[in-house]
Amino acid sequence: MNSKNENLKEQVLRASGVNVLKCMRCGKCSGTCPAYGEMEYHPHQFVYMIEKGDIEKLMNSPSIYRCLTCFACVDRCPRGVEPAKAVEAVRLMAVRKQDGNRLKPEQIPDMLDEDMPQQAIVTALRKYRK
Amino acid sequence: MNRIGVFVCHCGTNIASTVDVKAVAEALSHERGVVISQDYQYMCSESGQNLVKNAIKEHNLTGVVICSCSPRMHENTFRKACSEAGLNPYLVEIANIREQCSWIHKDITTATEKAVILGRTAIAKVTLNTPLTSMESPVVKRALVIGGGIAGIQSALDIAEAGFEVDIVEKEPTIGGKMAQIDKTFPTLDCAACILTPKMVEASQNENINIYSFSEVSDVKGFVGNFTVKIKRKARYVDETKCTGCGLCTEKCPMKKVPNEFNAGLDNRTAIYIPFAQAVPKIATIDPNYCMMLKNGKCGVCSKVCTAGAVDYKQKDEFIEKKYGAIVVATGYNPISPEKFDEYAYSQCPDVVTSLELERLMNAAGPNGGTLLRPSDKKHPEKIVFIQCVGSRCDDDRGKPYCSKICCMYTAKHAMLIREKYPDTEVYVFYIDVRTPGKNFDEFYRRAVEQYNVHYIKGMVGKVTPKANGKIEVQGSDMLADEQLRIDADLVVLAMAIEPDKSARPLATMLTTQMDTNDFFTEAHPKLRPVESATAGIFLSGVCQGPKDIPETVAQASAAAAKAIGLLCKNSITCNPCVAHSDELMCNGCSACEKVCPYGAITYENKEFRMPDRTVAVRRVASVNPAVCQGCGACTVACPSGAMDLNGFSNSQIMAEVDAICK
Amino acid sequence: MQVNDSKNFEPVIAAFCCNWCSYAGADLSGTNRLSYPTNVKIIRVPCSCRVNPMFILRAFQRGADGVIICGCHPGDCHYTSGNYFTRRRITLLYSMLDFLGIERNRTRLEWVSAAEGAKFASVMEQFTEDVRKLGPNRRLEDLRCRKK
Amino acid sequence: MQEKMKQRAKELLADGTVNRVMGWKKGEFGYDTTPAVFRSAEEIDKYFVCDDFTNSNLSKLLVKESKKDGVILAFLKPCDTYSFNQLLKEHRIDREKVYIIGIPGGPKLDAEIIKSKGITGITGVKNVNYTLVIDTIYGEEKMPFYEAVSVKCKSCKSKKHVIYDELIGDDGDILESDRFDEVEKLENMTSRERFDFWQRELSKCIRCNACKNVCPACTCEKCVFDNPKSGIENKAVSDSFEEKLFHIIRAFHVAGRCTDCGECSRVCPQNIPLHLLNRKFIKDINSLYGEYQAGADLDTKNPLTDYSTDDCEPSIVHERGVE
């Protein structure tokens, strides 16, 4: 388990403030996730993979951009694990990474999916609501 | 000649509003044998009862039929009333015309018709009723507790506390059982010995408690209140009355290579031994399988060093016979053997251990003095893998189909204790489910995960391979990540399923109690009578009834004790007279009845019969012990010749009822 | 064959109920005023295992049109194992009656607990209807016992 | 075979191992054999017989015989040993008092079948290459051997002796038999057809009680049908139903104990296939509660005095066969 990148795991944990050990693998987060079908790794897998240190797999997965950050998982988690924050942290890790994959404004129109609410808007709504 | 009185109750308007009670009384007055038929507002009231009592005296009645509410309601009321008026209480029958007629029907005509038929049915039955008398059977005011583990000790202490004599029969040289071997207890992590040994001492010092250690029950006869039990006192080759427990003999004994069962065979003891320092009674015992004096007459060191002169190589097994009113079964459990599970390499690698062995490895009185070291090289293990459900929830014949219940919690305890004491150790737990119902149990398990960072992995281990470098490769599945894991562990701990002690099944046969297919004793009722066996006077305590942890065991032990005390408080037991009886002249002696009796109430005897041709024949016939029979009637149907019948519900009575309904 | 008189046909139904569960269940349906047909008459037995197949045959012989046996649910028997024996005996008897060409719906075994008053009433309602549909019992009746 | 048996019986009588011998003797006609007890070598020489017509199962008679003084020698065919074992299991026979010699079983012949072909005055039979050559006072007659075989032997279930002290001849094996075929045929009829079948068969019953008297499972000290207290006392013929009642109850009383020896149907003077009732119970027990052969051993529990918590419900009857 610790053969995986402990450093990255530590960064994610710090950035998100999530205690993945609190997870008891009930799967309620994935049970409630509206973007479940779009995701390669589902919310409960995010939590478990972070616990196991499998961060790079997550960073390279399109899943991090499929999360709507609707916070349904955070709301419903019986143990207060807050999976959305974990996803957000991994996404940040990916965004902060030097070179290559920084998101450029001109790329956004292509990435928009008309069946999905605009991720950025929804994220902003949820995050800065209060 | 029958003289039957019929009494129809109005129950205010409860019956009278839908049943024409007067018409019912009138119709029933014409039935055969009926000499008086009356109706009254409230039959169960004092004046209603007086009506019945007076009629019994006035008309010299031989049977009474009350048409009223359910017999479950007032049968006893009317039986008592009749008894007061001098009529045998079992000559009363109730026709249920309220719950089963007036309350469910609306049409007066049909409801009245049905009430008449129900009345007729009761008359048909009462005509065949016979007077019955309840037997009284005396109670011996002493209890026997079989098994001296925490369950037996607790039951014995509670019964003794209530002022009754108790004998504990323990097959090992000391009481204490499995709990004495355990290091710490969940979920409080207090030391098992610290809470158990005071109880052991209390039991030995209580003047009402008599401990037969190194003894076994060899025969049980009798029934509730009056059991006769034969106890085998195995020869320990040491005079119990003389041994002071000084332990000098155990130091001097030259035979030092006997596997020490108290430490799960992880170290050795001597041939003459005291199982552990706090043993009760603290008396030495010689193991005849290893003692050189007993095997080939050459040694005798222990006898020479014993200043008390307690060693007696000529001691023989002794049998004593005692009477008891109640028996508490507390025979406990054992972990099953891991040897059948080749995949876990238990027999190939000393560093694959069972949980009980781990308890001893971690215990301060254990082989390593409390430091956790691998059995093979006495090195500190850095990576430990726990495997759950080894043999539990396992349908093939290697394991047991049930959940052993305690493993999830003790594994969390082990993992936590290890991480607490040796924070550099990595601990993995492979599980199928984590089952932690119980007060503070789930919180305890979550603490292991969240606070102590024990890696719980959902999935089972498929293969354990010892490697040349001393590591043990554990190959298992991580169901959540959907991947196969390989961990190089230093120590592997198997959570073995637990099974009832092997002595339980022969004991159940002796006690005529029931057992399930897993050899757990069956309780009289799974919900309402969980600590009694179906056989009256036999109570169940601890794991012999099903897997349990310590608090549950103690709770059940006290409950069993309370039930036993309730029995012992009585001077005699009134038996239900509605029991089976066998007509010896018709009995074939075929044993069919005995096989269906859940209480072991039926025995067979060879009896002499004078035959019509003046010869004498000896025949095997059944006899029912009325103190044990509960009156279910299973035997009456199993009996092919109809020799077996049931008081109060006889074949002819039920058939008379059938006829009355169908007429 | 019996279609004509089935309109006015009122079946006679004997119900054997064990004292601890089903008889109490019947009482409960009374307490809750849950109606079932008057055709059903209950015989109280200590346990369903007390019901001898002879009783069932006797009932049919004396003109009963249906016989139902009610006991505690398996596993809940007051006497621990009684209803398990009942189940085997009655299964074999039912199979035999069927083998002899007796209509299947004339006999039934039901598990009714002391708490199932509603179930008791609905079972009796349904059983009475089933028997009513079959018409009078002719195949097992003893002609000498026929009502005059 | 017969000579060997006689020889051995006389030896055992002579050395005092036994004081009586149970076998068969000839009745009025050659084909009319009946069980008999012999006390001396002379009696044996004169009357003892064991041939194609010695159908009778001797086990039941040993209930009474084993109560008498001294040991009795009994010759038991494989099917008879099952009955013997079952009676032993029910403590009806004292094993110490019986010396068993196992002898090969049938197929035995049924004289009634031969007679039904119009062949009368039978004095002897021979099996010549599966053709039965019958000597009669009117001359020689022939018929296929198989056709004359007793119903009970046609569907023989076992040639193996389950209990014996010694054997004459070799022991055989448990056979694959077609004994349930006829039960199945009935099961596949409609309810009405089945009713008509049994109504027709059982109404022939004359309540001679031969079935009850010959049945090795019917050894009750007092039979319920003879007991006024049983509520079903019924000794003689009345009308159609009573016969049905009698036969259902009898079948139920022997259920789980009947070894399927077939004696009931063999002795029925009205040729009612009574064994089908017993076989129906056996078939049901085998399919619902696991294979069980009464009398096969002394330990297996009778399925009717046993249970499993996951037994099927009686409603299983609705799921099978035709209504």
Short mmCIF file of C-alpha atoms in Angstrom, two decimals, chain D residues 171-317:
data_model
loop_
_atom_site.label_atom_id
_atom_site.label_comp_id
_atom_site.label_asym_id
_atom_site.label_seq_id
_atom_site.Cartn_x
_atom_site.Cartn_y
_atom_site.Cartn_z
CA ASP D 171 -25.76 -62.99 -1.16
CA GLY D 172 -27.12 -60.65 -3.84
CA ASP D 173 -27.26 -56.92 -4.37
CA ILE D 174 -29.78 -54.14 -3.93
CA LEU D 175 -31.54 -53.84 -7.27
CA GLU D 176 -32.72 -50.95 -9.37
CA SER D 177 -36.42 -51.67 -9.41
CA ASP D 178 -39.33 -50.23 -11.29
CA ARG D 179 -41.55 -50.52 -8.26
CA PHE D 180 -42.76 -46.91 -8.36
CA ASP D 181 -43.83 -46.99 -12.00
CA GLU D 182 -47.38 -47.94 -11.25
CA VAL D 183 -47.69 -45.31 -8.50
CA GLU D 184 -46.46 -42.78 -11.00
CA LYS D 185 -49.00 -43.91 -13.54
CA LEU D 186 -51.75 -43.23 -11.04
CA GLU D 187 -50.22 -39.89 -10.07
CA ASN D 188 -50.44 -38.83 -13.68
CA MET D 189 -54.15 -39.51 -13.86
CA THR D 190 -56.68 -36.83 -13.05
CA SER D 191 -58.12 -36.64 -9.57
CA ARG D 192 -61.44 -38.00 -10.82
CA GLU D 193 -59.74 -40.93 -12.54
CA ARG D 194 -57.79 -41.72 -9.43
CA PHE D 195 -60.94 -41.56 -7.37
CA ASP D 196 -62.72 -43.89 -9.77
CA PHE D 197 -59.77 -46.28 -9.74
CA TRP D 198 -59.65 -46.54 -5.96
CA GLN D 199 -63.41 -46.52 -5.59
CA ARG D 200 -63.52 -49.50 -7.94
CA GLU D 201 -60.65 -51.30 -6.24
CA LEU D 202 -61.45 -50.60 -2.62
CA SER D 203 -65.16 -51.30 -2.94
CA LYS D 204 -64.15 -54.88 -3.70
CA CYS D 205 -62.80 -55.17 -0.17
CA ILE D 206 -64.63 -57.75 1.90
CA ARG D 207 -62.77 -56.85 5.10
CA CYS D 208 -61.37 -60.32 5.48
CA ASN D 209 -58.40 -58.65 7.25
CA ALA D 210 -55.94 -60.89 5.42
CA CYS D 211 -53.77 -57.87 4.57
CA LYS D 212 -53.66 -56.83 8.19
CA ASN D 213 -53.00 -60.35 9.42
CA VAL D 214 -50.16 -61.03 7.02
CA CYS D 215 -48.47 -57.62 7.20
CA PRO D 216 -45.17 -57.83 9.10
CA ALA D 217 -45.58 -54.19 10.19
CA CYS D 218 -49.00 -54.93 11.70
CA THR D 219 -47.93 -56.55 14.94
CA CYS D 220 -49.75 -54.32 17.41
CA GLU D 221 -50.67 -55.95 20.67
CA LYS D 222 -54.15 -54.72 19.99
CA CYS D 223 -55.07 -53.31 16.61
CA VAL D 224 -56.90 -49.98 16.63
CA PHE D 225 -59.58 -51.52 14.45
CA ASP D 226 -60.29 -54.13 17.14
CA ASN D 227 -60.29 -51.65 19.98
CA PRO D 228 -63.61 -50.05 20.92
CA LYS D 229 -61.76 -47.25 22.72
CA SER D 230 -59.88 -46.13 19.61
CA GLY D 231 -62.99 -44.55 18.15
CA ILE D 232 -62.44 -46.27 14.81
CA GLU D 233 -63.22 -49.81 15.82
CA ASN D 234 -64.39 -51.55 12.71
CA LYS D 235 -64.09 -55.24 12.26
CA ALA D 236 -66.26 -56.20 9.39
CA VAL D 237 -67.41 -54.99 6.04
CA SER D 238 -69.80 -52.07 6.04
CA ASP D 239 -69.85 -49.82 2.99
CA SER D 240 -67.53 -48.09 0.61
CA PHE D 241 -66.15 -45.44 2.83
CA GLU D 242 -65.29 -47.56 5.81
CA GLU D 243 -63.06 -49.60 3.55
CA LYS D 244 -61.26 -46.51 2.36
CA LEU D 245 -60.84 -45.37 5.95
CA PHE D 246 -59.50 -48.77 6.92
CA HIS D 247 -56.95 -48.86 4.15
CA ILE D 248 -55.79 -45.24 4.51
CA ILE D 249 -55.32 -45.62 8.24
CA ARG D 250 -53.60 -48.94 7.85
CA ALA D 251 -51.25 -47.50 5.25
CA PHE D 252 -50.57 -44.51 7.47
CA HIS D 253 -49.90 -46.68 10.50
CA VAL D 254 -47.27 -48.66 8.62
CA ALA D 255 -45.83 -45.62 6.80
CA GLY D 256 -42.12 -45.36 7.45
CA ARG D 257 -42.15 -48.92 8.77
CA CYS D 258 -43.40 -50.77 5.68
CA THR D 259 -40.49 -52.52 3.96
CA ASP D 260 -42.52 -53.00 0.78
CA CYS D 261 -42.56 -56.79 1.08
CA GLY D 262 -45.74 -56.95 -0.98
CA GLU D 263 -47.49 -59.53 1.16
CA CYS D 264 -50.68 -57.43 1.50
CA SER D 265 -51.44 -57.56 -2.22
CA ARG D 266 -50.34 -61.17 -2.52
CA VAL D 267 -52.82 -62.42 0.03
CA CYS D 268 -55.74 -60.19 -0.96
CA PRO D 269 -58.47 -62.52 -2.19
CA GLN D 270 -60.01 -59.65 -4.15
CA ASN D 271 -56.70 -58.74 -5.86
CA ILE D 272 -56.80 -55.17 -4.65
CA PRO D 273 -53.36 -53.57 -5.35
CA LEU D 274 -52.92 -52.54 -1.71
CA HIS D 275 -49.16 -52.34 -2.03
CA LEU D 276 -49.64 -49.22 -4.16
CA LEU D 277 -50.84 -47.32 -1.08
CA ASN D 278 -47.72 -48.27 0.82
CA ARG D 279 -45.50 -47.56 -2.15
CA LYS D 280 -47.06 -44.14 -2.50
CA PHE D 281 -45.95 -43.33 1.06
CA ILE D 282 -42.50 -44.76 0.40
CA LYS D 283 -42.19 -42.77 -2.82
CA ASP D 284 -43.29 -39.57 -1.06
CA ILE D 285 -40.93 -40.15 1.84
CA ASN D 286 -38.02 -40.83 -0.53
CA SER D 287 -38.67 -37.76 -2.62
CA LEU D 288 -39.54 -35.36 0.21
CA TYR D 289 -37.33 -36.47 3.09
CA GLY D 290 -34.53 -38.40 1.45
CA GLU D 291 -34.13 -42.04 0.48
CA TYR D 292 -35.27 -44.32 3.26
CA GLN D 293 -35.64 -48.08 3.26
CA ALA D 294 -37.37 -49.46 6.32
CA GLY D 295 -35.51 -52.40 7.78
CA ALA D 296 -32.29 -51.72 5.86
CA ASP D 297 -30.50 -51.08 9.14
CA LEU D 298 -31.19 -50.67 12.84
CA ASP D 299 -30.15 -47.06 13.31
CA THR D 300 -31.66 -44.76 10.69
CA LYS D 301 -34.60 -42.84 12.11
CA ASN D 302 -38.05 -43.47 10.77
CA PRO D 303 -38.82 -40.31 8.76
CA LEU D 304 -42.14 -39.95 10.54
CA THR D 305 -40.51 -39.72 13.94
CA ASP D 306 -37.91 -37.34 12.64
CA TYR D 307 -37.96 -33.91 11.05
CA SER D 308 -35.86 -31.25 9.47
CA THR D 309 -36.49 -27.56 10.04
CA ASP D 310 -36.60 -26.94 6.31
CA ASP D 311 -39.07 -29.66 5.37
CA CYS D 312 -41.53 -28.84 2.60
CA GLU D 313 -45.06 -27.65 3.39
CA PRO D 314 -48.08 -29.84 2.58
CA SER D 315 -48.94 -27.39 -0.20
CA ILE D 316 -46.25 -29.16 -2.22
CA VAL D 317 -49.03 -31.58 -3.12
#
